[in-house]
């Protein structure tokens, strides 16, 4: 696996990341004593740039966070070639499209941008947890022992700023609202 125990940030979860917002917003929102061990991003990340997880925010995030960063492309990612170029300069950044398949703390984790895909993957029982983005809504559902969640958005486009925390050891997810 890419990360061991501990919590993960998702996005857009500590292991998980908010789906939308700038890297500066994210780093400020997560600047608390419970530092994540990994960072996950489910696409759509920068206001003012077609909601893309732009190269500039990816570089800031990669420079400011030392743990593994997994990014799944969304439908508004800006310049994908530049994103690939920046990721290539940071060994701890991995770009995925259309799906990230990770193992964290003995758990199989899937990341996708689209909730329609996320829900079906979660219902299939192929993973312990599935995280998606795209619709900028916070939710979590359980299907059998599996989890499907969207951490919401960090940019506050729809008024509520949030991200998610996932603890693979406890197989627990929580939404964190940012004031």
Short mmCIF file of N, CA and C in Angstrom, two decimals:
data_model
loop_
_atom_site.label_atom_id
_atom_site.label_comp_id
_atom_site.label_asym_id
_atom_site.label_seq_id
_atom_site.Cartn_x
_atom_site.Cartn_y
_atom_site.Cartn_z
N UNK A 1 0.82 -1.19 0.00
CA UNK A 1 0.00 0.00 0.00
C UNK A 1 0.86 1.25 0.00
N UNK A 2 0.27 2.37 -0.35
CA UNK A 2 1.00 3.63 -0.42
C UNK A 2 1.13 4.29 0.92
N UNK A 3 0.19 4.05 1.83
CA UNK A 3 0.26 4.67 3.16
C UNK A 3 -0.13 3.64 4.19
N UNK A 4 0.42 3.75 5.35
CA UNK A 4 0.11 2.81 6.41
C UNK A 4 -1.10 3.25 7.21
N UNK A 5 -0.99 3.17 8.54
CA UNK A 5 -2.10 3.57 9.39
C UNK A 5 -2.24 5.06 9.45
N UNK A 6 -3.19 5.52 10.20
CA UNK A 6 -3.44 6.95 10.33
C UNK A 6 -4.64 7.36 9.51
N UNK A 7 -5.04 8.61 9.68
CA UNK A 7 -6.20 9.08 8.94
C UNK A 7 -5.76 9.71 7.63
N UNK A 8 -6.66 9.74 6.70
CA UNK A 8 -6.36 10.21 5.36
C UNK A 8 -7.37 11.29 4.96
N UNK A 9 -6.90 12.34 4.26
CA UNK A 9 -7.80 13.40 3.78
C UNK A 9 -8.42 12.99 2.47
N UNK A 10 -9.74 13.16 2.32
CA UNK A 10 -10.43 12.93 1.06
C UNK A 10 -11.13 14.17 0.57
N UNK A 11 -11.17 14.47 -0.72
CA UNK A 11 -11.92 15.60 -1.22
C UNK A 11 -13.12 15.27 -1.98
N UNK A 12 -11.65 16.49 -2.24
CA UNK A 12 -11.71 16.73 -2.19
C UNK A 12 -11.86 16.25 -1.02
N UNK A 13 -10.29 12.97 1.96
CA UNK A 13 -10.47 12.37 3.23
C UNK A 13 -9.08 12.34 3.82
N UNK A 14 -8.74 12.76 5.18
CA UNK A 14 -7.38 12.70 5.69
C UNK A 14 -7.00 11.27 5.74
N UNK A 15 -7.45 10.08 5.24
CA UNK A 15 -6.75 9.88 3.99
C UNK A 15 -7.57 10.59 2.97
N UNK A 16 -8.44 11.49 2.90
CA UNK A 16 -9.22 11.94 1.75
C UNK A 16 -9.22 13.44 1.51
N UNK A 17 -9.46 13.88 0.28
CA UNK A 17 -9.38 15.29 -0.06
C UNK A 17 -10.66 15.83 -0.65
N UNK A 18 -10.93 17.12 -0.42
CA UNK A 18 -12.11 17.75 -0.99
C UNK A 18 -12.04 17.73 -2.50
N UNK A 19 -13.18 17.74 -3.11
CA UNK A 19 -13.17 17.66 -4.56
C UNK A 19 -12.91 18.99 -5.20
N UNK A 20 -13.13 20.09 -4.54
CA UNK A 20 -12.97 21.37 -5.21
C UNK A 20 -12.41 22.42 -4.26
N UNK A 21 -11.49 23.19 -4.72
CA UNK A 21 -10.88 24.26 -3.94
C UNK A 21 -9.43 24.41 -4.37
N UNK A 22 -8.78 25.44 -3.89
CA UNK A 22 -7.38 25.62 -4.23
C UNK A 22 -6.51 24.88 -3.23
N UNK A 23 -5.27 24.66 -3.59
CA UNK A 23 -4.35 23.99 -2.67
C UNK A 23 -4.16 24.83 -1.42
N UNK A 24 -4.12 26.14 -1.56
CA UNK A 24 -3.95 26.99 -0.39
C UNK A 24 -5.13 26.82 0.54
N UNK A 25 -6.36 26.82 -0.02
CA UNK A 25 -7.55 26.59 0.80
C UNK A 25 -7.43 25.25 1.53
N UNK A 26 -7.01 24.23 0.79
CA UNK A 26 -6.92 22.91 1.38
C UNK A 26 -5.89 22.86 2.49
N UNK A 27 -4.70 23.37 2.23
CA UNK A 27 -3.65 23.31 3.24
C UNK A 27 -4.04 24.10 4.48
N UNK A 28 -4.70 25.24 4.31
CA UNK A 28 -5.16 26.02 5.47
C UNK A 28 -6.26 25.27 6.21
N UNK A 29 -7.18 24.68 5.49
CA UNK A 29 -8.29 23.97 6.13
C UNK A 29 -7.79 22.77 6.93
N UNK A 30 -6.72 22.15 6.45
CA UNK A 30 -6.23 20.95 7.10
C UNK A 30 -5.11 21.22 8.08
N UNK A 31 -4.78 22.47 8.29
CA UNK A 31 -3.68 22.80 9.21
C UNK A 31 -4.19 22.67 10.64
N UNK A 32 -4.21 21.46 11.11
CA UNK A 32 -4.60 21.20 12.48
C UNK A 32 -3.72 20.09 13.03
N UNK A 33 -3.86 19.77 14.32
CA UNK A 33 -2.96 18.78 14.92
C UNK A 33 -3.11 17.37 14.35
N UNK A 34 -4.21 17.05 13.70
CA UNK A 34 -4.41 15.71 13.17
C UNK A 34 -3.98 15.72 11.71
N UNK A 35 -2.67 15.63 11.51
CA UNK A 35 -2.14 15.72 10.15
C UNK A 35 -2.39 14.41 9.41
N UNK A 36 -2.83 14.50 8.16
CA UNK A 36 -3.12 13.28 7.41
C UNK A 36 -1.86 12.52 7.00
N UNK A 37 -2.03 11.24 6.70
CA UNK A 37 -0.92 10.44 6.21
C UNK A 37 -0.94 10.34 4.70
N UNK A 38 -2.07 10.67 4.10
CA UNK A 38 -2.19 10.65 2.64
C UNK A 38 -3.26 11.65 2.22
N UNK A 39 -3.25 11.99 0.95
CA UNK A 39 -4.18 12.99 0.43
C UNK A 39 -4.81 12.44 -0.83
N UNK A 40 -6.14 12.43 -0.89
CA UNK A 40 -6.83 11.95 -2.07
C UNK A 40 -7.67 13.07 -2.65
N UNK A 41 -7.71 13.15 -3.94
CA UNK A 41 -8.45 14.21 -4.60
C UNK A 41 -9.27 13.60 -5.74
N UNK A 42 -10.55 13.89 -5.79
CA UNK A 42 -11.43 13.30 -6.78
C UNK A 42 -11.81 14.28 -7.88
N UNK A 43 -10.86 15.08 -8.33
CA UNK A 43 -11.10 15.97 -9.45
C UNK A 43 -11.73 17.30 -9.05
N UNK A 44 -11.91 18.16 -10.04
CA UNK A 44 -12.55 19.47 -9.90
C UNK A 44 -12.02 20.26 -8.71
N UNK A 45 -10.94 21.03 -8.93
CA UNK A 45 -10.35 21.64 -7.79
C UNK A 45 -10.08 23.11 -7.70
N UNK A 46 -10.22 23.94 -8.71
CA UNK A 46 -9.79 25.33 -8.56
C UNK A 46 -10.85 26.29 -9.06
N UNK A 47 -11.41 27.12 -8.17
CA UNK A 47 -12.39 28.10 -8.63
C UNK A 47 -11.74 29.08 -9.60
N UNK A 48 -12.51 29.51 -10.59
CA UNK A 48 -11.99 30.47 -11.55
C UNK A 48 -11.25 29.82 -12.71
N UNK A 49 -11.02 28.54 -12.64
CA UNK A 49 -10.33 27.83 -13.74
C UNK A 49 -11.14 26.58 -14.07
N UNK A 50 -12.39 26.78 -14.42
CA UNK A 50 -13.29 25.68 -14.81
C UNK A 50 -13.33 24.57 -13.77
N UNK A 51 -13.19 24.92 -12.52
CA UNK A 51 -13.23 23.96 -11.41
C UNK A 51 -12.17 22.88 -11.52
N UNK A 52 -11.11 23.07 -12.26
CA UNK A 52 -10.12 22.01 -12.46
C UNK A 52 -9.13 21.89 -11.32
N UNK A 53 -8.62 20.68 -11.13
CA UNK A 53 -7.51 20.47 -10.19
C UNK A 53 -6.27 20.94 -10.93
N UNK A 54 -6.11 22.24 -11.01
CA UNK A 54 -5.11 22.83 -11.89
C UNK A 54 -3.69 22.53 -11.46
N UNK A 55 -2.81 22.77 -12.42
CA UNK A 55 -1.39 22.54 -12.18
C UNK A 55 -0.86 23.39 -11.04
N UNK A 56 -1.32 24.63 -10.94
CA UNK A 56 -0.81 25.50 -9.88
C UNK A 56 -1.22 24.98 -8.50
N UNK A 57 -2.48 24.58 -8.36
CA UNK A 57 -2.90 24.06 -7.05
C UNK A 57 -2.25 22.71 -6.76
N UNK A 58 -2.04 21.89 -7.80
CA UNK A 58 -1.37 20.61 -7.58
C UNK A 58 0.08 20.84 -7.12
N UNK A 59 0.76 21.78 -7.73
CA UNK A 59 2.14 22.07 -7.33
C UNK A 59 2.20 22.57 -5.89
N UNK A 60 1.30 23.48 -5.51
CA UNK A 60 1.27 23.97 -4.13
C UNK A 60 1.00 22.84 -3.15
N UNK A 61 0.05 21.98 -3.49
CA UNK A 61 -0.27 20.85 -2.63
C UNK A 61 0.92 19.91 -2.52
N UNK A 62 1.55 19.59 -3.65
CA UNK A 62 2.70 18.68 -3.66
C UNK A 62 3.87 19.27 -2.88
N UNK A 63 4.09 20.57 -2.99
CA UNK A 63 5.18 21.22 -2.26
C UNK A 63 4.89 21.31 -0.77
N UNK A 64 3.61 21.39 -0.39
CA UNK A 64 3.25 21.61 1.01
C UNK A 64 2.87 20.38 1.80
N UNK A 65 2.65 19.26 1.12
CA UNK A 65 2.25 18.04 1.80
C UNK A 65 3.19 16.91 1.41
N UNK A 66 3.90 16.30 2.40
CA UNK A 66 4.93 15.32 2.07
C UNK A 66 4.44 13.89 1.84
N UNK A 67 3.22 13.59 2.24
CA UNK A 67 2.73 12.22 2.11
C UNK A 67 2.23 11.92 0.71
N UNK A 68 1.77 10.69 0.48
CA UNK A 68 1.27 10.33 -0.85
C UNK A 68 0.03 11.13 -1.22
N UNK A 69 0.01 11.61 -2.45
CA UNK A 69 -1.13 12.35 -2.99
C UNK A 69 -1.61 11.60 -4.22
N UNK A 70 -2.86 11.18 -4.20
CA UNK A 70 -3.47 10.50 -5.33
C UNK A 70 -4.58 11.38 -5.87
N UNK A 71 -4.51 11.67 -7.16
CA UNK A 71 -5.47 12.56 -7.82
C UNK A 71 -6.14 11.81 -8.95
N UNK A 72 -7.48 11.82 -8.94
CA UNK A 72 -8.24 11.25 -10.04
C UNK A 72 -8.73 12.41 -10.89
N UNK A 73 -8.51 12.31 -12.19
CA UNK A 73 -9.00 13.36 -13.07
C UNK A 73 -10.52 13.44 -13.03
N UNK A 74 -11.02 14.66 -13.16
CA UNK A 74 -12.46 14.91 -13.23
C UNK A 74 -12.83 15.40 -14.61
N UNK A 75 -13.92 16.14 -14.69
CA UNK A 75 -14.37 16.64 -15.97
C UNK A 75 -13.91 18.07 -16.24
N UNK A 76 -13.23 18.72 -15.27
CA UNK A 76 -12.74 20.09 -15.44
C UNK A 76 -11.36 20.21 -14.81
N UNK A 77 -10.36 19.68 -15.45
CA UNK A 77 -9.03 19.61 -14.85
C UNK A 77 -8.01 20.58 -15.43
N UNK A 78 -8.42 21.45 -16.31
CA UNK A 78 -7.45 22.37 -16.87
C UNK A 78 -6.48 21.65 -17.79
N UNK A 79 -5.22 22.01 -17.74
CA UNK A 79 -4.18 21.51 -18.63
C UNK A 79 -3.62 20.18 -18.10
N UNK A 80 -4.10 19.07 -18.64
CA UNK A 80 -3.67 17.76 -18.17
C UNK A 80 -2.19 17.50 -18.44
N UNK A 81 -1.67 18.03 -19.53
CA UNK A 81 -0.25 17.84 -19.82
C UNK A 81 0.61 18.52 -18.76
N UNK A 82 0.21 19.72 -18.34
CA UNK A 82 0.96 20.41 -17.30
C UNK A 82 0.81 19.69 -15.96
N UNK A 83 -0.38 19.17 -15.66
CA UNK A 83 -0.57 18.38 -14.44
C UNK A 83 0.39 17.18 -14.44
N UNK A 84 0.49 16.51 -15.57
CA UNK A 84 1.39 15.35 -15.67
C UNK A 84 2.85 15.77 -15.48
N UNK A 85 3.21 16.90 -16.03
CA UNK A 85 4.57 17.41 -15.89
C UNK A 85 4.90 17.72 -14.43
N UNK A 86 3.95 18.33 -13.73
CA UNK A 86 4.18 18.66 -12.31
C UNK A 86 4.22 17.39 -11.48
N UNK A 87 3.32 16.45 -11.74
CA UNK A 87 3.31 15.19 -10.99
C UNK A 87 4.62 14.44 -11.20
N UNK A 88 5.17 14.51 -12.39
CA UNK A 88 6.43 13.81 -12.69
C UNK A 88 7.59 14.34 -11.85
N UNK A 89 7.49 15.56 -11.36
CA UNK A 89 8.55 16.17 -10.55
C UNK A 89 8.37 15.90 -9.06
N UNK A 90 7.30 15.21 -8.70
CA UNK A 90 7.00 14.92 -7.29
C UNK A 90 6.71 13.43 -7.17
N UNK A 91 7.64 12.69 -6.64
CA UNK A 91 7.53 11.23 -6.56
C UNK A 91 6.33 10.78 -5.73
N UNK A 92 5.83 11.62 -4.85
CA UNK A 92 4.72 11.24 -3.99
C UNK A 92 3.35 11.57 -4.58
N UNK A 93 3.32 12.08 -5.82
CA UNK A 93 2.06 12.42 -6.49
C UNK A 93 1.79 11.40 -7.59
N UNK A 94 0.58 10.84 -7.59
CA UNK A 94 0.17 9.91 -8.63
C UNK A 94 -1.15 10.38 -9.22
N UNK A 95 -1.20 10.47 -10.54
CA UNK A 95 -2.43 10.84 -11.25
C UNK A 95 -3.10 9.57 -11.76
N UNK A 96 -4.43 9.56 -11.70
CA UNK A 96 -5.20 8.39 -12.13
C UNK A 96 -6.34 8.83 -13.05
N UNK A 97 -6.71 7.97 -13.99
CA UNK A 97 -7.86 8.25 -14.85
C UNK A 97 -8.32 6.95 -15.47
N UNK A 98 -9.52 6.54 -15.31
CA UNK A 98 -10.62 7.20 -14.60
C UNK A 98 -10.80 6.75 -13.15
N UNK A 99 -9.90 5.86 -12.69
CA UNK A 99 -10.10 5.23 -11.39
C UNK A 99 -8.76 5.02 -10.70
N UNK A 100 -8.72 5.28 -9.40
CA UNK A 100 -7.54 4.93 -8.60
C UNK A 100 -7.88 3.70 -7.78
N UNK A 101 -7.00 2.72 -7.81
CA UNK A 101 -7.15 1.51 -7.00
C UNK A 101 -5.99 1.49 -6.02
N UNK A 102 -6.29 1.66 -4.73
CA UNK A 102 -5.27 1.78 -3.70
C UNK A 102 -5.48 0.73 -2.62
N UNK A 103 -4.41 0.41 -1.92
CA UNK A 103 -4.52 -0.39 -0.71
C UNK A 103 -3.92 0.43 0.41
N UNK A 104 -4.72 0.64 1.44
CA UNK A 104 -4.30 1.46 2.57
C UNK A 104 -4.68 0.73 3.85
N UNK A 105 -3.70 0.44 4.68
CA UNK A 105 -3.98 -0.23 5.95
C UNK A 105 -4.74 -1.53 5.77
N UNK A 106 -4.44 -2.27 4.70
CA UNK A 106 -5.12 -3.54 4.45
C UNK A 106 -6.50 -3.39 3.84
N UNK A 107 -6.89 -2.18 3.50
CA UNK A 107 -8.21 -1.91 2.90
C UNK A 107 -8.04 -1.61 1.41
N UNK A 108 -8.96 -2.15 0.61
CA UNK A 108 -8.98 -1.81 -0.81
C UNK A 108 -9.83 -0.55 -0.97
N UNK A 109 -9.23 0.48 -1.56
CA UNK A 109 -9.87 1.77 -1.72
C UNK A 109 -9.95 2.10 -3.21
N UNK A 110 -11.10 2.60 -3.65
CA UNK A 110 -11.26 3.06 -5.02
C UNK A 110 -11.65 4.53 -5.00
N UNK A 111 -11.03 5.32 -5.90
CA UNK A 111 -11.35 6.73 -6.05
C UNK A 111 -11.80 6.97 -7.48
N UNK A 112 -12.89 7.68 -7.64
CA UNK A 112 -13.37 8.05 -8.96
C UNK A 112 -14.00 9.43 -8.87
N UNK A 113 -14.06 10.13 -9.96
CA UNK A 113 -14.67 11.46 -9.95
C UNK A 113 -16.19 11.36 -9.91
N UNK A 114 -16.74 10.44 -10.67
CA UNK A 114 -18.18 10.41 -10.90
C UNK A 114 -18.96 9.56 -9.89
N UNK A 115 -19.99 10.14 -9.26
CA UNK A 115 -20.76 9.40 -8.26
C UNK A 115 -21.53 8.21 -8.85
N UNK A 116 -21.95 8.31 -10.10
CA UNK A 116 -22.66 7.18 -10.71
C UNK A 116 -21.77 5.94 -10.74
N UNK A 117 -20.49 6.15 -11.01
CA UNK A 117 -19.53 5.05 -11.02
C UNK A 117 -19.22 4.62 -9.59
N UNK A 118 -19.02 5.59 -8.71
CA UNK A 118 -18.71 5.29 -7.32
C UNK A 118 -19.77 4.45 -6.64
N UNK A 119 -21.03 4.82 -6.85
CA UNK A 119 -22.13 4.07 -6.22
C UNK A 119 -22.14 2.62 -6.70
N UNK A 120 -22.00 2.43 -8.00
CA UNK A 120 -22.01 1.06 -8.54
C UNK A 120 -20.81 0.24 -8.04
N UNK A 121 -19.65 0.88 -7.97
CA UNK A 121 -18.48 0.18 -7.45
C UNK A 121 -18.70 -0.22 -5.99
N UNK A 122 -19.26 0.69 -5.19
CA UNK A 122 -19.51 0.39 -3.78
C UNK A 122 -20.50 -0.75 -3.64
N UNK A 123 -21.56 -0.73 -4.42
CA UNK A 123 -22.57 -1.79 -4.35
C UNK A 123 -22.03 -3.14 -4.81
N UNK A 124 -20.98 -3.11 -5.64
CA UNK A 124 -20.43 -4.37 -6.15
C UNK A 124 -19.71 -5.17 -5.07
N UNK A 125 -19.28 -4.48 -4.00
CA UNK A 125 -18.56 -5.15 -2.92
C UNK A 125 -17.10 -5.42 -3.24
N UNK A 126 -16.58 -4.86 -4.33
CA UNK A 126 -15.18 -5.08 -4.72
C UNK A 126 -14.18 -4.32 -3.88
N UNK A 127 -14.66 -3.33 -3.11
CA UNK A 127 -13.74 -2.51 -2.33
C UNK A 127 -14.31 -2.29 -0.93
N UNK A 128 -13.41 -2.00 -0.01
CA UNK A 128 -13.85 -1.64 1.34
C UNK A 128 -14.45 -0.24 1.36
N UNK A 129 -13.87 0.66 0.55
CA UNK A 129 -14.36 2.04 0.50
C UNK A 129 -14.19 2.60 -0.89
N UNK A 130 -15.17 3.38 -1.31
CA UNK A 130 -15.16 4.07 -2.59
C UNK A 130 -15.46 5.53 -2.32
N UNK A 131 -14.65 6.42 -2.92
CA UNK A 131 -14.85 7.85 -2.76
C UNK A 131 -15.02 8.48 -4.13
N UNK A 132 -15.97 9.41 -4.23
CA UNK A 132 -16.22 10.10 -5.49
C UNK A 132 -16.42 11.58 -5.24
N UNK A 133 -16.54 12.33 -6.32
CA UNK A 133 -16.73 13.77 -6.25
C UNK A 133 -17.82 14.19 -7.22
N UNK A 134 -17.52 15.15 -8.09
CA UNK A 134 -18.31 15.66 -9.20
C UNK A 134 -19.52 16.50 -8.82
N UNK A 135 -20.40 16.01 -7.95
CA UNK A 135 -21.63 16.75 -7.66
C UNK A 135 -21.50 17.73 -6.50
N UNK A 136 -20.32 17.79 -5.88
CA UNK A 136 -20.01 18.77 -4.83
C UNK A 136 -20.90 18.61 -3.59
N UNK A 137 -21.46 17.44 -3.38
CA UNK A 137 -22.34 17.19 -2.25
C UNK A 137 -21.66 16.28 -1.23
N UNK A 138 -21.94 16.52 0.05
CA UNK A 138 -21.43 15.64 1.11
C UNK A 138 -22.42 14.50 1.34
N UNK A 139 -21.91 13.29 1.33
CA UNK A 139 -22.73 12.16 1.72
C UNK A 139 -21.87 10.95 1.99
N UNK A 140 -22.46 10.00 2.69
CA UNK A 140 -21.83 8.70 2.87
C UNK A 140 -22.92 7.66 3.00
N UNK A 141 -22.67 6.50 2.41
CA UNK A 141 -23.62 5.39 2.41
C UNK A 141 -22.85 4.11 2.70
N UNK A 142 -23.53 3.15 3.28
CA UNK A 142 -22.94 1.82 3.51
C UNK A 142 -23.74 0.80 2.71
N UNK A 143 -23.01 -0.04 2.03
CA UNK A 143 -23.60 -1.16 1.31
C UNK A 143 -22.91 -2.41 1.83
N UNK A 144 -23.61 -3.19 2.63
CA UNK A 144 -22.96 -4.30 3.32
C UNK A 144 -21.89 -3.73 4.22
N UNK A 145 -20.68 -4.21 4.12
CA UNK A 145 -19.58 -3.65 4.91
C UNK A 145 -18.82 -2.55 4.19
N UNK A 146 -19.24 -2.24 2.95
CA UNK A 146 -18.52 -1.25 2.16
C UNK A 146 -19.04 0.17 2.36
N UNK A 147 -18.15 1.12 2.16
CA UNK A 147 -18.46 2.54 2.32
C UNK A 147 -18.39 3.23 0.96
N UNK A 148 -19.33 4.11 0.70
CA UNK A 148 -19.26 5.02 -0.45
C UNK A 148 -19.47 6.43 0.09
N UNK A 149 -18.55 7.33 -0.19
CA UNK A 149 -18.67 8.69 0.35
C UNK A 149 -18.15 9.73 -0.63
N UNK A 150 -18.73 10.91 -0.51
CA UNK A 150 -18.24 12.11 -1.18
C UNK A 150 -17.91 13.09 -0.08
N UNK A 151 -16.69 13.60 -0.02
CA UNK A 151 -16.29 14.49 1.06
C UNK A 151 -16.85 15.90 0.94
N UNK A 152 -17.52 16.22 -0.17
CA UNK A 152 -18.01 17.58 -0.37
C UNK A 152 -16.95 18.39 -1.08
N UNK A 153 -17.00 19.71 -0.89
CA UNK A 153 -16.07 20.58 -1.61
C UNK A 153 -15.40 21.56 -0.67
N UNK A 154 -14.17 21.87 -0.97
CA UNK A 154 -13.40 22.78 -0.13
C UNK A 154 -13.58 24.24 -0.54
N UNK A 155 -14.05 24.50 -1.75
CA UNK A 155 -14.14 25.89 -2.20
C UNK A 155 -15.40 26.59 -1.76
N UNK A 156 -16.42 25.87 -1.30
CA UNK A 156 -17.64 26.51 -0.82
C UNK A 156 -18.54 27.05 -1.91
N UNK A 157 -18.45 26.51 -3.09
CA UNK A 157 -19.28 26.97 -4.21
C UNK A 157 -20.76 26.91 -3.88
N UNK A 158 -21.16 25.90 -3.13
CA UNK A 158 -22.56 25.75 -2.76
C UNK A 158 -22.81 26.13 -1.31
N UNK A 159 -21.88 26.89 -0.72
CA UNK A 159 -22.09 27.46 0.60
C UNK A 159 -21.46 26.73 1.77
N UNK A 160 -21.24 25.44 1.66
CA UNK A 160 -20.68 24.67 2.78
C UNK A 160 -19.30 24.16 2.38
N UNK A 161 -18.30 24.52 3.16
CA UNK A 161 -16.94 24.07 2.89
C UNK A 161 -16.69 22.82 3.74
N UNK A 162 -16.24 21.76 3.09
CA UNK A 162 -16.01 20.52 3.83
C UNK A 162 -14.94 19.68 3.16
N UNK A 163 -14.44 18.75 3.93
CA UNK A 163 -13.58 17.70 3.42
C UNK A 163 -13.90 16.47 4.24
N UNK A 164 -13.20 15.37 4.01
CA UNK A 164 -13.48 14.16 4.73
C UNK A 164 -12.23 13.56 5.35
N UNK A 165 -12.44 12.79 6.40
CA UNK A 165 -11.37 12.03 7.03
C UNK A 165 -11.75 10.56 7.00
N UNK A 166 -10.80 9.75 6.58
CA UNK A 166 -11.04 8.31 6.57
C UNK A 166 -9.97 7.63 7.40
N UNK A 167 -10.39 6.78 8.31
CA UNK A 167 -9.49 6.01 9.15
C UNK A 167 -9.60 4.55 8.70
N UNK A 168 -8.61 4.06 7.95
CA UNK A 168 -8.72 2.69 7.45
C UNK A 168 -8.71 1.64 8.55
N UNK A 169 -8.03 1.89 9.66
CA UNK A 169 -7.99 0.89 10.74
C UNK A 169 -9.39 0.68 11.32
N UNK A 170 -10.12 1.76 11.52
CA UNK A 170 -11.48 1.68 12.07
C UNK A 170 -12.53 1.56 10.96
N UNK A 171 -12.11 1.70 9.71
CA UNK A 171 -13.02 1.74 8.56
C UNK A 171 -14.12 2.77 8.82
N UNK A 172 -13.68 3.96 9.27
CA UNK A 172 -14.61 5.03 9.65
C UNK A 172 -14.34 6.27 8.81
N UNK A 173 -15.41 6.92 8.42
CA UNK A 173 -15.34 8.15 7.63
C UNK A 173 -16.13 9.24 8.35
N UNK A 174 -15.60 10.46 8.30
CA UNK A 174 -16.35 11.59 8.85
C UNK A 174 -16.17 12.81 7.96
N UNK A 175 -17.23 13.59 7.86
CA UNK A 175 -17.16 14.87 7.17
C UNK A 175 -16.69 15.92 8.17
N UNK A 176 -15.85 16.82 7.71
CA UNK A 176 -15.37 17.92 8.55
C UNK A 176 -15.83 19.21 7.88
N UNK A 177 -16.63 20.01 8.59
CA UNK A 177 -17.06 21.30 8.07
C UNK A 177 -16.04 22.34 8.47
N UNK A 178 -15.69 23.20 7.52
CA UNK A 178 -14.70 24.24 7.76
C UNK A 178 -15.45 25.57 7.92
N UNK A 179 -15.27 26.23 9.07
CA UNK A 179 -16.01 27.49 9.29
C UNK A 179 -15.59 28.58 8.33
#
